PDB file of C-alpha atoms in Angstrom:
ATOM      1  CA  SER A   1       4.176 -14.129  -6.699  1.00 54.00           C
ATOM      2  CA  PRO A   2       3.216 -13.036  -2.837  1.00 69.00           C
ATOM      3  CA  PHE A   3       5.858 -13.071  -0.606  1.00 82.00           C
ATOM      4  CA  THR A   4       5.858 -13.404   3.375  1.00 88.00           C
ATOM      5  CA  PHE A   5       6.796 -10.539   5.612  1.00 90.00           C
ATOM      6  CA  SER A   6      10.197 -12.332   6.788  1.00 91.00           C
ATOM      7  CA  ASP A   7      11.106 -13.112   3.439  1.00 90.00           C
ATOM      8  CA  TRP A   8      10.935  -9.345   2.653  1.00 90.00           C
ATOM      9  CA  GLN A   9      12.741  -8.150   6.087  1.00 89.00           C
ATOM     10  CA  LEU A  10      15.359 -11.471   5.516  1.00 90.00           C
ATOM     11  CA  ASN A  11      15.882 -12.737   1.811  1.00 90.00           C
ATOM     12  CA  LYS A  12      18.507 -10.523   0.521  1.00 90.00           C
ATOM     13  CA  LYS A  13      17.409 -11.166  -3.083  1.00 89.00           C
ATOM     14  CA  TYR A  14      14.837  -7.693  -1.700  1.00 89.00           C
ATOM     15  CA  MET A  15      17.730  -5.709  -0.813  1.00 91.00           C
ATOM     16  CA  LEU A  16      17.818  -3.391  -4.391  1.00 89.00           C
ATOM     17  CA  LEU A  17      14.007  -3.239  -4.244  1.00 88.00           C
ATOM     18  CA  GLN A  18      14.272  -1.854  -0.399  1.00 92.00           C
ATOM     19  CA  GLU A  19      16.952   0.535  -0.786  1.00 93.00           C
ATOM     20  CA  LYS A  20      14.610   1.802  -3.840  1.00 91.00           C
ATOM     21  CA  LEU A  21      11.609   1.698  -1.208  1.00 92.00           C
ATOM     22  CA  ARG A  22      13.477   3.828   1.554  1.00 93.00           C
ATOM     23  CA  GLU A  23      16.031   6.199  -1.162  1.00 93.00           C
ATOM     24  CA  ARG A  24      15.150   9.440  -0.685  1.00 92.00           C
ATOM     25  CA  LYS A  25      14.771  11.572  -3.874  1.00 91.00           C
ATOM     26  CA  TYR A  26      11.378  12.890  -3.964  1.00 91.00           C
ATOM     27  CA  THR A  27      10.590  16.238  -3.101  1.00 87.00           C
ATOM     28  CA  ALA A  28       6.776  17.868  -2.587  1.00 83.00           C
ATOM     29  CA  LYS A  29       6.966  19.077  -5.967  1.00 85.00           C
ATOM     30  CA  ASP A  30       6.220  15.148  -6.868  1.00 87.00           C
ATOM     31  CA  THR A  31       3.763  14.799  -4.863  1.00 82.00           C
ATOM     32  CA  GLU A  32       1.397  17.361  -6.733  1.00 86.00           C
ATOM     33  CA  ILE A  33       0.316  18.124  -3.429  1.00 90.00           C
ATOM     34  CA  PRO A  34       1.095  21.684  -2.408  1.00 91.00           C
ATOM     35  CA  TYR A  35       3.924  22.821  -0.412  1.00 88.00           C
ATOM     36  CA  ARG A  36       1.942  24.528   2.023  1.00 92.00           C
ATOM     37  CA  VAL A  37      -0.652  22.266   2.412  1.00 94.00           C
ATOM     38  CA  ILE A  38       2.595  19.282   3.509  1.00 92.00           C
ATOM     39  CA  ASN A  39       3.533  22.124   5.867  1.00 91.00           C
ATOM     40  CA  HIS A  40       0.093  22.388   7.521  1.00 95.00           C
ATOM     41  CA  TRP A  41       0.537  18.333   8.391  1.00 95.00           C
ATOM     42  CA  GLU A  42       3.463  18.041   9.489  1.00 92.00           C
ATOM     43  CA  LEU A  43       2.510  20.624  12.269  1.00 94.00           C
ATOM     44  CA  SER A  44      -1.008  18.233  12.247  1.00 95.00           C
ATOM     45  CA  LYS A  45       2.103  15.045  12.525  1.00 95.00           C
ATOM     46  CA  LEU A  46       1.018  13.829   9.642  1.00 96.00           C
ATOM     47  CA  ILE A  47       3.684  13.453   7.986  1.00 94.00           C
ATOM     48  CA  PRO A  48       5.960  10.293   8.547  1.00 92.00           C
ATOM     49  CA  ASP A  49       8.290  10.328  11.569  1.00 89.00           C
ATOM     50  CA  GLY A  50      11.026   9.371   9.530  1.00 89.00           C
ATOM     51  CA  VAL A  51      11.099  12.397   7.637  1.00 85.00           C
ATOM     52  CA  ASN A  52      13.225  14.916   9.469  1.00 67.00           C
ATOM     53  CA  VAL A  53      13.118  18.609   8.925  1.00 48.00           C
ATOM     54  CA  ASP A  54      16.830  19.034  10.371  1.00 50.00           C
ATOM     55  CA  ASP A  55      17.838  16.175   8.004  1.00 52.00           C
ATOM     56  CA  ARG A  56      16.690  18.466   4.617  1.00 48.00           C
ATOM     57  CA  GLN A  57      19.544  18.738   2.208  1.00 46.00           C
ATOM     58  CA  LYS A  58      22.226  21.303   2.737  1.00 48.00           C
ATOM     59  CA  GLU A  59      22.242  22.699  -0.941  1.00 50.00           C
ATOM     60  CA  SER A  60      18.296  23.176  -0.692  1.00 52.00           C
ATOM     61  CA  SER A  61      15.333  24.049   1.836  1.00 58.00           C
ATOM     62  CA  TRP A  62      13.596  20.905   0.294  1.00 72.00           C
ATOM     63  CA  ARG A  63      12.737  18.059   2.624  1.00 82.00           C
ATOM     64  CA  THR A  64      13.298  14.710   0.503  1.00 89.00           C
ATOM     65  CA  PHE A  65      10.999  12.180   0.906  1.00 94.00           C
ATOM     66  CA  SER A  66      11.410   7.727   0.090  1.00 94.00           C
ATOM     67  CA  LEU A  67       8.897   6.385  -2.142  1.00 94.00           C
ATOM     68  CA  THR A  68       7.230   4.816   1.027  1.00 95.00           C
ATOM     69  CA  GLU A  69       6.442   8.529   2.819  1.00 96.00           C
ATOM     70  CA  MET A  70       5.340   9.473  -0.889  1.00 95.00           C
ATOM     71  CA  ALA A  71       2.844   6.552  -0.588  1.00 96.00           C
ATOM     72  CA  TRP A  72       1.939   7.646   2.495  1.00 97.00           C
ATOM     73  CA  LEU A  73       1.470  11.254   1.802  1.00 96.00           C
ATOM     74  CA  LYS A  74      -1.484  10.034  -1.310  1.00 95.00           C
ATOM     75  CA  VAL A  75      -2.687   8.109   1.255  1.00 97.00           C
ATOM     76  CA  VAL A  76      -3.164  11.278   3.295  1.00 97.00           C
ATOM     77  CA  ALA A  77      -4.735  13.177   0.598  1.00 96.00           C
ATOM     78  CA  HIS A  78      -7.328   9.840  -0.048  1.00 97.00           C
ATOM     79  CA  LEU A  79      -8.487  10.320   3.543  1.00 97.00           C
ATOM     80  CA  ARG A  80      -9.014  14.078   3.323  1.00 96.00           C
ATOM     81  CA  SER A  81     -10.862  13.478   0.154  1.00 96.00           C
ATOM     82  CA  PHE A  82     -12.931  10.756   2.165  1.00 96.00           C
ATOM     83  CA  GLY A  83     -13.813  13.549   4.775  1.00 96.00           C
ATOM     84  CA  PHE A  84     -11.308  12.157   7.066  1.00 96.00           C
ATOM     85  CA  SER A  85      -9.614  15.267   9.679  1.00 96.00           C
ATOM     86  CA  LEU A  86      -6.638  15.819  10.866  1.00 97.00           C
ATOM     87  CA  LYS A  87      -7.190  14.214  13.675  1.00 96.00           C
ATOM     88  CA  GLN A  88      -9.140  10.867  12.490  1.00 97.00           C
ATOM     89  CA  ILE A  89      -5.813  10.631  10.077  1.00 97.00           C
ATOM     90  CA  TYR A  90      -3.358  11.359  12.706  1.00 97.00           C
ATOM     91  CA  THR A  91      -4.919   8.067  14.353  1.00 97.00           C
ATOM     92  CA  VAL A  92      -4.725   6.408  11.289  1.00 97.00           C
ATOM     93  CA  LYS A  93      -1.116   7.279  10.988  1.00 97.00           C
ATOM     94  CA  GLU A  94      -0.439   6.073  14.562  1.00 96.00           C
ATOM     95  CA  GLN A  95      -1.309   2.606  13.916  1.00 96.00           C
ATOM     96  CA  ILE A  96      -0.453   2.312   9.547  1.00 96.00           C
ATOM     97  CA  ILE A  97       3.100   3.564   9.219  1.00 95.00           C
ATOM     98  CA  SER A  98       5.336   3.181  12.348  1.00 92.00           C
ATOM     99  CA  TRP A  99       8.762   4.336  12.029  1.00 94.00           C
ATOM    100  CA  ASN A 100      11.981   1.379  13.201  1.00 92.00           C
ATOM    101  CA  LYS A 101      14.564   4.367  14.508  1.00 91.00           C
ATOM    102  CA  LYS A 102      17.213   1.484  14.694  1.00 91.00           C
ATOM    103  CA  TYR A 103      16.725   0.504  11.222  1.00 89.00           C
ATOM    104  CA  GLU A 104      15.350   3.629   9.498  1.00 91.00           C
ATOM    105  CA  TYR A 105      12.291   2.148   7.934  1.00 92.00           C
ATOM    106  CA  TYR A 106       8.629   1.997   8.221  1.00 95.00           C
ATOM    107  CA  PRO A 107       8.123  -2.067   8.287  1.00 94.00           C
ATOM    108  CA  ALA A 108       4.735  -2.982   7.654  1.00 94.00           C
ATOM    109  CA  PHE A 109       3.741  -0.209   5.040  1.00 96.00           C
ATOM    110  CA  GLU A 110       6.973  -0.746   3.715  1.00 95.00           C
ATOM    111  CA  TYR A 111       5.604  -4.339   3.549  1.00 94.00           C
ATOM    112  CA  CYS A 112       2.682  -3.457   1.982  1.00 92.00           C
ATOM    113  CA  LEU A 113       3.796  -1.524  -1.046  1.00 93.00           C
ATOM    114  CA  ALA A 114       6.062  -4.281  -1.681  1.00 91.00           C
ATOM    115  CA  GLN A 115       3.278  -6.469  -1.856  1.00 89.00           C
ATOM    116  CA  ALA A 116       1.526  -4.181  -4.419  1.00 89.00           C
ATOM    117  CA  LEU A 117       4.420  -3.335  -6.233  1.00 87.00           C
ATOM    118  CA  PHE A 118       6.191  -7.076  -7.133  1.00 81.00           C
ATOM    119  CA  SER A 119       3.119  -9.443  -7.039  1.00 80.00           C
ATOM    120  CA  SER A 120      -0.673  -9.684  -8.354  1.00 79.00           C
ATOM    121  CA  LYS A 121      -1.966  -9.267  -4.800  1.00 80.00           C
ATOM    122  CA  ASP A 122      -3.148  -5.753  -3.940  1.00 87.00           C
ATOM    123  CA  THR A 123      -3.465  -4.256  -0.092  1.00 91.00           C
ATOM    124  CA  TYR A 124      -5.744  -1.929   1.498  1.00 96.00           C
ATOM    125  CA  LEU A 125      -5.826   0.399   3.582  1.00 97.00           C
ATOM    126  CA  ARG A 126      -8.741  -0.614   5.852  1.00 97.00           C
ATOM    127  CA  VAL A 127     -10.310   2.164   8.272  1.00 97.00           C
ATOM    128  CA  LEU A 128     -13.366   0.911   9.905  1.00 94.00           C
ATOM    129  CA  SER A 129     -16.330   3.102  11.778  1.00 89.00           C
ATOM    130  CA  SER A 130     -14.215   2.359  14.449  1.00 90.00           C
ATOM    131  CA  GLY A 131     -11.681   4.572  13.683  1.00 92.00           C
ATOM    132  CA  ILE A 132      -9.537   0.879  13.981  1.00 95.00           C
ATOM    133  CA  ALA A 133      -7.014   0.854  10.877  1.00 97.00           C
ATOM    134  CA  ASP A 134      -5.039  -2.008   9.367  1.00 96.00           C
ATOM    135  CA  LEU A 135      -3.200  -3.126   5.944  1.00 95.00           C
ATOM    136  CA  VAL A 136      -5.278  -5.691   4.555  1.00 94.00           C
ATOM    137  CA  SER A 137      -5.982  -8.543   1.525  1.00 91.00           C
ATOM    138  CA  LEU A 138      -9.233  -8.820   0.023  1.00 90.00           C
ATOM    139  CA  GLU A 139      -8.642 -12.801   1.386  1.00 90.00           C
ATOM    140  CA  GLN A 140      -8.356 -11.210   4.963  1.00 92.00           C
ATOM    141  CA  ILE A 141     -11.946  -9.255   4.383  1.00 93.00           C
ATOM    142  CA  GLU A 142     -13.519 -12.362   2.822  1.00 92.00           C
ATOM    143  CA  MET A 143     -12.853 -14.350   6.547  1.00 93.00           C
ATOM    144  CA  GLU A 144     -13.433 -11.890   8.336  1.00 93.00           C
ATOM    145  CA  LYS A 145     -16.985 -12.032   7.084  1.00 91.00           C
ATOM    146  CA  ILE A 146     -17.325 -15.188   7.138  1.00 92.00           C
ATOM    147  CA  ILE A 147     -16.584 -15.291  11.000  1.00 94.00           C
ATOM    148  CA  LYS A 148     -17.582 -12.039  11.961  1.00 91.00           C
ATOM    149  CA  GLY A 149     -20.251 -11.128   9.615  1.00 90.00           C
ATOM    150  CA  SER A 150     -19.948  -7.936   7.228  1.00 88.00           C
ATOM    151  CA  SER A 151     -19.393  -4.180   8.469  1.00 88.00           C
ATOM    152  CA  ASP A 152     -18.780  -1.032   7.349  1.00 91.00           C
ATOM    153  CA  MET A 153     -15.270   0.209   6.157  1.00 95.00           C
ATOM    154  CA  ILE A 154     -12.991   2.152   3.731  1.00 96.00           C
ATOM    155  CA  LEU A 155     -10.626   0.736   1.739  1.00 96.00           C
ATOM    156  CA  ILE A 156      -7.726   2.541  -0.213  1.00 97.00           C
ATOM    157  CA  SER A 157      -5.967   0.739  -2.802  1.00 96.00           C
ATOM    158  CA  ILE A 158      -2.197   0.782  -2.434  1.00 95.00           C
ATOM    159  CA  LYS A 159      -2.404  -0.193  -6.259  1.00 94.00           C
ATOM    160  CA  THR A 160      -4.311   2.940  -6.531  1.00 94.00           C
ATOM    161  CA  ILE A 161      -1.872   4.889  -4.697  1.00 95.00           C
ATOM    162  CA  LEU A 162       1.160   3.173  -6.480  1.00 93.00           C
ATOM    163  CA  SER A 163      -0.395   4.340 -10.078  1.00 92.00           C
ATOM    164  CA  GLU A 164      -0.678   7.302  -9.049  1.00 92.00           C
ATOM    165  CA  LEU A 165       2.894   7.789  -8.392  1.00 90.00           C
ATOM    166  CA  GLY A 166       3.595   6.695 -11.690  1.00 88.00           C
ATOM    167  CA  MET A 167       3.759   3.222 -11.159  1.00 86.00           C
ATOM    168  CA  ASP A 168       2.613   0.759 -13.833  1.00 77.00           C
ATOM    169  CA  PHE A 169       1.485  -2.549 -13.374  1.00 64.00           C
ATOM    170  CA  PRO A 170       0.850  -4.947 -15.448  1.00 54.00           C
ATOM    171  CA  LYS A 171      -3.263  -5.837 -16.146  1.00 53.00           C
ATOM    172  CA  ILE A 172      -3.420  -9.413 -14.594  1.00 48.00           C
ATOM    173  CA  LYS A 173      -5.936 -11.806 -16.322  1.00 47.00           C
ATOM    174  CA  SER A 174      -8.868 -13.260 -14.559  1.00 46.00           C
ATOM    175  CA  ARG A 175      -8.925 -16.627 -13.688  1.00 46.00           C
ATOM    176  CA  LEU A 176     -12.734 -16.697 -14.502  1.00 49.00           C
ATOM    177  CA  GLU A 177     -11.846 -15.965 -18.168  1.00 56.00           C
ATOM    178  CA  LEU A 178     -12.282 -19.129 -20.298  1.00 56.00           C
ATOM    179  CA  SER A 179     -12.190 -19.149 -24.339  1.00 65.00           C
ATOM    180  CA  GLU A 180     -15.324 -21.026 -25.937  1.00 69.00           C
ATOM    181  CA  GLU A 181     -13.719 -24.151 -25.570  1.00 74.00           C
ATOM    182  CA  GLU A 182     -12.834 -24.282 -22.024  1.00 69.00           C
ATOM    183  CA  PHE A 183     -16.256 -23.353 -21.278  1.00 62.00           C
ATOM    184  CA  GLU A 184     -17.847 -26.109 -22.962  1.00 71.00           C
ATOM    185  CA  LEU A 185     -15.711 -28.504 -20.958  1.00 70.00           C
ATOM    186  CA  PHE A 186     -16.292 -26.665 -17.917  1.00 62.00           C
ATOM    187  CA  ASP A 187     -20.467 -27.194 -18.300  1.00 66.00           C
ATOM    188  CA  GLU A 188     -19.658 -30.839 -19.435  1.00 70.00           C
ATOM    189  CA  ILE A 189     -18.298 -31.950 -16.599  1.00 70.00           C
ATOM    190  CA  ARG A 190     -20.016 -29.912 -13.713  1.00 63.00           C
ATOM    191  CA  HIS A 191     -23.605 -29.788 -15.355  1.00 65.00           C
ATOM    192  CA  LYS A 192     -23.923 -32.522 -17.388  1.00 67.00           C
ATOM    193  CA  GLY A 193     -23.119 -35.478 -15.190  1.00 68.00           C
ATOM    194  CA  ASN A 194     -20.506 -37.048 -17.229  1.00 68.00           C
ATOM    195  CA  SER A 195     -18.225 -39.700 -15.802  1.00 67.00           C
ATOM    196  CA  GLU A 196     -15.217 -39.144 -18.236  1.00 69.00           C
ATOM    197  CA  VAL A 197     -14.238 -36.733 -21.059  1.00 63.00           C
ATOM    198  CA  LYS A 198     -12.148 -37.133 -24.214  1.00 66.00           C
TER     199      LYS A 198
END
């Protein structure tokens, strides 16, 4: 079930999961993005701030990434496939994946990944035509439609990003899938005007 941001930050039961999201064990090869492209993205300041070139492992010259940073690199690849310029992606990055220097993690983006990984809900990176970017649920989008009306946006599913990184999710059964008997009962109650069902 979904958990709140404060639960994720403060509840000790999530500590192991936080460590897994923050563990630097991936390399550029794991991203399936050419190393030269990642170097170009670094020059364009698209690589998350927590990835420090000076902190490369001593025994190799390869930079390492956490799962959170890997997910961000996949987001960048998706934005590029939508035709975003490097400058536009930088603007999105500044709004989405901020580095907490004191505790060395990405609070909002990490929480978004955790929600996608450990609950049935998906979270989306939303980019509006104005360039504003945020992390939202479908419920938030629907609420805003009611309040403000519809607007154009690009949505990138965080579950899709994590799936591309090899994460598996159980198939969520729709609440609308009814058996034959359940549908008949529902129809009787809803449409036949019965005051009692036995």
